[in-house]
Tab-separated table of C-alpha atoms in Angstrom:
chain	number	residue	atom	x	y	z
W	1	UNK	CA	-3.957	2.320	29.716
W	2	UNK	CA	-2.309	5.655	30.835
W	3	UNK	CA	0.377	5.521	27.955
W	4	UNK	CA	-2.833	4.834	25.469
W	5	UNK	CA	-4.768	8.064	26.558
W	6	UNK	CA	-2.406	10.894	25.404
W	7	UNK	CA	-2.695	9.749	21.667
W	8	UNK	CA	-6.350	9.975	21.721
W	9	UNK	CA	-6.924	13.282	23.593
W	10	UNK	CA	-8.978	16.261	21.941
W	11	UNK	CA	-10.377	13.482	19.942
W	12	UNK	CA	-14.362	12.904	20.176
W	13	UNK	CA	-17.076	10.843	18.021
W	14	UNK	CA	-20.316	11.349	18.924
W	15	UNK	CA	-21.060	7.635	19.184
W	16	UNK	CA	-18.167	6.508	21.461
W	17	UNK	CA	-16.870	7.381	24.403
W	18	UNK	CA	-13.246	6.824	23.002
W	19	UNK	CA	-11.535	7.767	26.773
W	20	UNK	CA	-14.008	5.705	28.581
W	21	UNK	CA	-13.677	2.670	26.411
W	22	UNK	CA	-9.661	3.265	27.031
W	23	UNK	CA	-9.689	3.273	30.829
W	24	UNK	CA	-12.020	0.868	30.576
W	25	UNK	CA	-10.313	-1.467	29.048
W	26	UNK	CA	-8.295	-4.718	30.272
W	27	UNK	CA	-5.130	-5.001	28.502
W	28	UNK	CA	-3.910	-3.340	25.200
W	29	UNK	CA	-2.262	-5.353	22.682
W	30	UNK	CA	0.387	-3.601	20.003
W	31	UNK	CA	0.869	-4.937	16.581
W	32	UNK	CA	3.480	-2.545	15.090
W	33	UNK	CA	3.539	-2.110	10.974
W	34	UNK	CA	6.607	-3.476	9.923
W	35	UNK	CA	8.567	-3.106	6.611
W	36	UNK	CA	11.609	-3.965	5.283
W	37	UNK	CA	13.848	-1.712	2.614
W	38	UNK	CA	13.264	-2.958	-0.832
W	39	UNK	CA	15.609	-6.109	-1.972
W	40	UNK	CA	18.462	-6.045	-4.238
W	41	UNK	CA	16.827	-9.261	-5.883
W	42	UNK	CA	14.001	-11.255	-5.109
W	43	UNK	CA	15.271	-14.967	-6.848
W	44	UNK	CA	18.225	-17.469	-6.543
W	45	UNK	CA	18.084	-20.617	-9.206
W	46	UNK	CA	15.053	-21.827	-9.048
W	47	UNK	CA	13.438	-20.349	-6.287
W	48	UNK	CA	11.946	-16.496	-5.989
W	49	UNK	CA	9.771	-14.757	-3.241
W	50	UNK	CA	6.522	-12.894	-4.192
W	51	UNK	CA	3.879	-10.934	-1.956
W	52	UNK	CA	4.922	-9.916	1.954
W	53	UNK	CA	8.183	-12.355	1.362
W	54	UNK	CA	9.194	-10.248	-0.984
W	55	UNK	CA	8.338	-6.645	0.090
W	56	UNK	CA	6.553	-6.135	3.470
W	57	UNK	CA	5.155	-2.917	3.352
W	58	UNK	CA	2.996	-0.413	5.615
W	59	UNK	CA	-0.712	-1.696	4.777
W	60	UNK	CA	-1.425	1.602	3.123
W	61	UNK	CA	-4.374	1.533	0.934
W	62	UNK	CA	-4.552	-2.364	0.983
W	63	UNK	CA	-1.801	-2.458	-1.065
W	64	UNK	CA	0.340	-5.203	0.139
W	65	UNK	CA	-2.588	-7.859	-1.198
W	66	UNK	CA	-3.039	-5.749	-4.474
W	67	UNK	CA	0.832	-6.047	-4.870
W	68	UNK	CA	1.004	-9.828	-4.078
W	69	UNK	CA	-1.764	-10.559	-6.916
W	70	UNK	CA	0.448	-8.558	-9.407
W	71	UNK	CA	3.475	-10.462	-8.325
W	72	UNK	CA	1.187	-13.462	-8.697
W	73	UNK	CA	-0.054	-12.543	-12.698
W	74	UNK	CA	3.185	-11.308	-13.651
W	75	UNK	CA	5.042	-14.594	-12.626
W	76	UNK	CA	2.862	-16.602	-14.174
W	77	UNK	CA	3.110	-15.036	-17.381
W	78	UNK	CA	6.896	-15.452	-17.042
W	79	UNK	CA	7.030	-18.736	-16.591
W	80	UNK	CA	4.463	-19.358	-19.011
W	81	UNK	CA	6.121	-17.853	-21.689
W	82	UNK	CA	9.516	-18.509	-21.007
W	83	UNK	CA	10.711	-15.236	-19.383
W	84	UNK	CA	12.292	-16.879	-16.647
W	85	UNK	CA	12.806	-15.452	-12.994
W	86	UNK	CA	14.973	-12.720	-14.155
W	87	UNK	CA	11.828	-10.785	-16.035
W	88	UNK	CA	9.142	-11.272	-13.155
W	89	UNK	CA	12.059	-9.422	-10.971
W	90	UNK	CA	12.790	-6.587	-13.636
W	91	UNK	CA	8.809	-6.113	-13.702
W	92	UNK	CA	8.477	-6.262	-10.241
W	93	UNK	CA	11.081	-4.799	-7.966
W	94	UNK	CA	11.197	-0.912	-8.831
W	95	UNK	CA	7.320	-0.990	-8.805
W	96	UNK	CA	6.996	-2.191	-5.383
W	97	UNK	CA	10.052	-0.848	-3.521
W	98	UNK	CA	8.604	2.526	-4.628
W	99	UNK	CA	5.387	1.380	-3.283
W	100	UNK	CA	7.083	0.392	-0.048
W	101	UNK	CA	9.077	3.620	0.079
W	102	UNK	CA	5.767	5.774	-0.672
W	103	UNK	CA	4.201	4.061	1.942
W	104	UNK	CA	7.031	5.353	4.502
W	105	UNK	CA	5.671	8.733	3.436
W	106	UNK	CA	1.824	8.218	4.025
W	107	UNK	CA	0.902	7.188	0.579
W	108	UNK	CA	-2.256	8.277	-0.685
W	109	UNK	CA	-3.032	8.699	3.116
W	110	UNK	CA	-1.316	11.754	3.133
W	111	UNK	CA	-4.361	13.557	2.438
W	112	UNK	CA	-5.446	12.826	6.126
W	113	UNK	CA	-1.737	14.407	6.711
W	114	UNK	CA	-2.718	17.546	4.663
W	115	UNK	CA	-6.349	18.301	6.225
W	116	UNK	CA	-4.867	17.509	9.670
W	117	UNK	CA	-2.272	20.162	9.000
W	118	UNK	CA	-4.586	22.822	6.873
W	119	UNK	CA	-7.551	22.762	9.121
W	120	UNK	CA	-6.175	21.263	12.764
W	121	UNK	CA	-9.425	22.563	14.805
W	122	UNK	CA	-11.534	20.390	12.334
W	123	UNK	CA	-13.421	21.807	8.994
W	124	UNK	CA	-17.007	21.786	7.866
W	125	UNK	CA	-16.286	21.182	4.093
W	126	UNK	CA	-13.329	19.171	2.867
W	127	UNK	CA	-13.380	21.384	-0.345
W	128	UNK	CA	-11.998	24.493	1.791
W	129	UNK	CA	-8.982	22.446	2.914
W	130	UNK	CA	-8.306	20.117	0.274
W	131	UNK	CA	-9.867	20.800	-3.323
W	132	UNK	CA	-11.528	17.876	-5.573
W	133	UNK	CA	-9.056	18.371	-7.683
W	134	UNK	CA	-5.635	18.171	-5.313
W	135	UNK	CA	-7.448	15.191	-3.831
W	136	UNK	CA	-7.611	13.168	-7.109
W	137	UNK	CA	-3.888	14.350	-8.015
W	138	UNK	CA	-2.591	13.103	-4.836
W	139	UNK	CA	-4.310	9.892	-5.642
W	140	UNK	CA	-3.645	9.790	-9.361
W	141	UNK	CA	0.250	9.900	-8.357
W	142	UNK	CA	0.137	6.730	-6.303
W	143	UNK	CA	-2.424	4.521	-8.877
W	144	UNK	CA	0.511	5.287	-11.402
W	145	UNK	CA	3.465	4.306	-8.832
W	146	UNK	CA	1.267	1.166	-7.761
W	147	UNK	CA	0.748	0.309	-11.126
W	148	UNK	CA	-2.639	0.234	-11.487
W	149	UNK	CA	-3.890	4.220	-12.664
W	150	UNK	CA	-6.398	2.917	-15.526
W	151	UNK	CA	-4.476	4.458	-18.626
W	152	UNK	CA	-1.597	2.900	-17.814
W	153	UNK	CA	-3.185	-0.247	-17.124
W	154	UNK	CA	-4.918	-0.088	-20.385
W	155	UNK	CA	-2.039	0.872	-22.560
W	156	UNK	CA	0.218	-1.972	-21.055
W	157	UNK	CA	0.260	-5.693	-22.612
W	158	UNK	CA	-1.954	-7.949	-20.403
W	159	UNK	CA	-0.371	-9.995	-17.622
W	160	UNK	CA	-3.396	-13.191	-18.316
W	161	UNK	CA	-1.728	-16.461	-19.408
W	162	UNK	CA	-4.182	-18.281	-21.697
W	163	UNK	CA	-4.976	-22.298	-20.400
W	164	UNK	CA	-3.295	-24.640	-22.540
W	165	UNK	CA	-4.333	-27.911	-23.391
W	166	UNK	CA	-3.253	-30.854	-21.191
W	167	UNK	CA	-0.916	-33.248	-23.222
């Protein structure tokens, strides 16, 4: 437990005893994040990857699932309209290696980064260290990098594929 305890001291929360609940403890387990650079191409013949098989990425801001859905919509409408394999990768790829690379950098958990740095002995309001309106920039950046900032999703054709009828 002793190589645990220097990464949590000068930390408190009222309602745990974070040190106690560290010595205390039995055994520590470590699951390290794990990425990979972004692919030069996802697909050979018939066969592609999508989701984590594709690009594992830091779990920052949940986005590895929201990226695997995407990869999900925007295959299907490939295939369902003919695109082919080659289209789903050109839609794909540059979005999420950027997302992988952001997430290298802290994504939009870099704010933590920035009121860690600004105000290190703590603050009382966030507004003093990071301002409303920095906070939605910083956030703003990575919707539109991720792909899913609300103007851009609305001014973009729709990924649905439309049921057919069975033959």
């Amino acid at each position: 437990m002793e190589h645990v305890l220097p990464h949590v001291r000068g930390r408190h929360c009222d309602e745990l005893d974070i040190h106690a609940l560290i010595e205390g403890g039995e055994q520590v387990f470590q699951y390290p994040l794990v990425d990979h650079d972004p692919l030069p191409r996802w697909s050979a013949e018939r066969v592609t990857l999508m989701g984590d098989a594709a690009h594992p990425m830091d779990p920052t801001g949940s986005n590895g699932g929201t990226q695997a859905v995407i990869d999900a919509r925007v295959l299907a409408y490939a295939l369902a309209h003919g695109l082919g394999l080659e289209f789903y990768e050109e839609q794909r790829r540059p979005v999420t290696g950027g997302v992988v690379l952001a997430n290298r950098q802290d994504g939009p958990e870099v704010i933590l980064r920035l009121a860690h740095e600004r105000a290190p002995g703590g603050f009382t309001d966030v507004e003093d260290v990071l301002p409303l309106a920095e906070r939605e920039e910083i956030a703003l950046r990575y919707k539109r990098l991720a792909g899913f900032e609300p103007a851009t999703l609305n001014a973009r054709r729709s990924w649905t594929v439309h049921p057919q009828p069975l033959p």
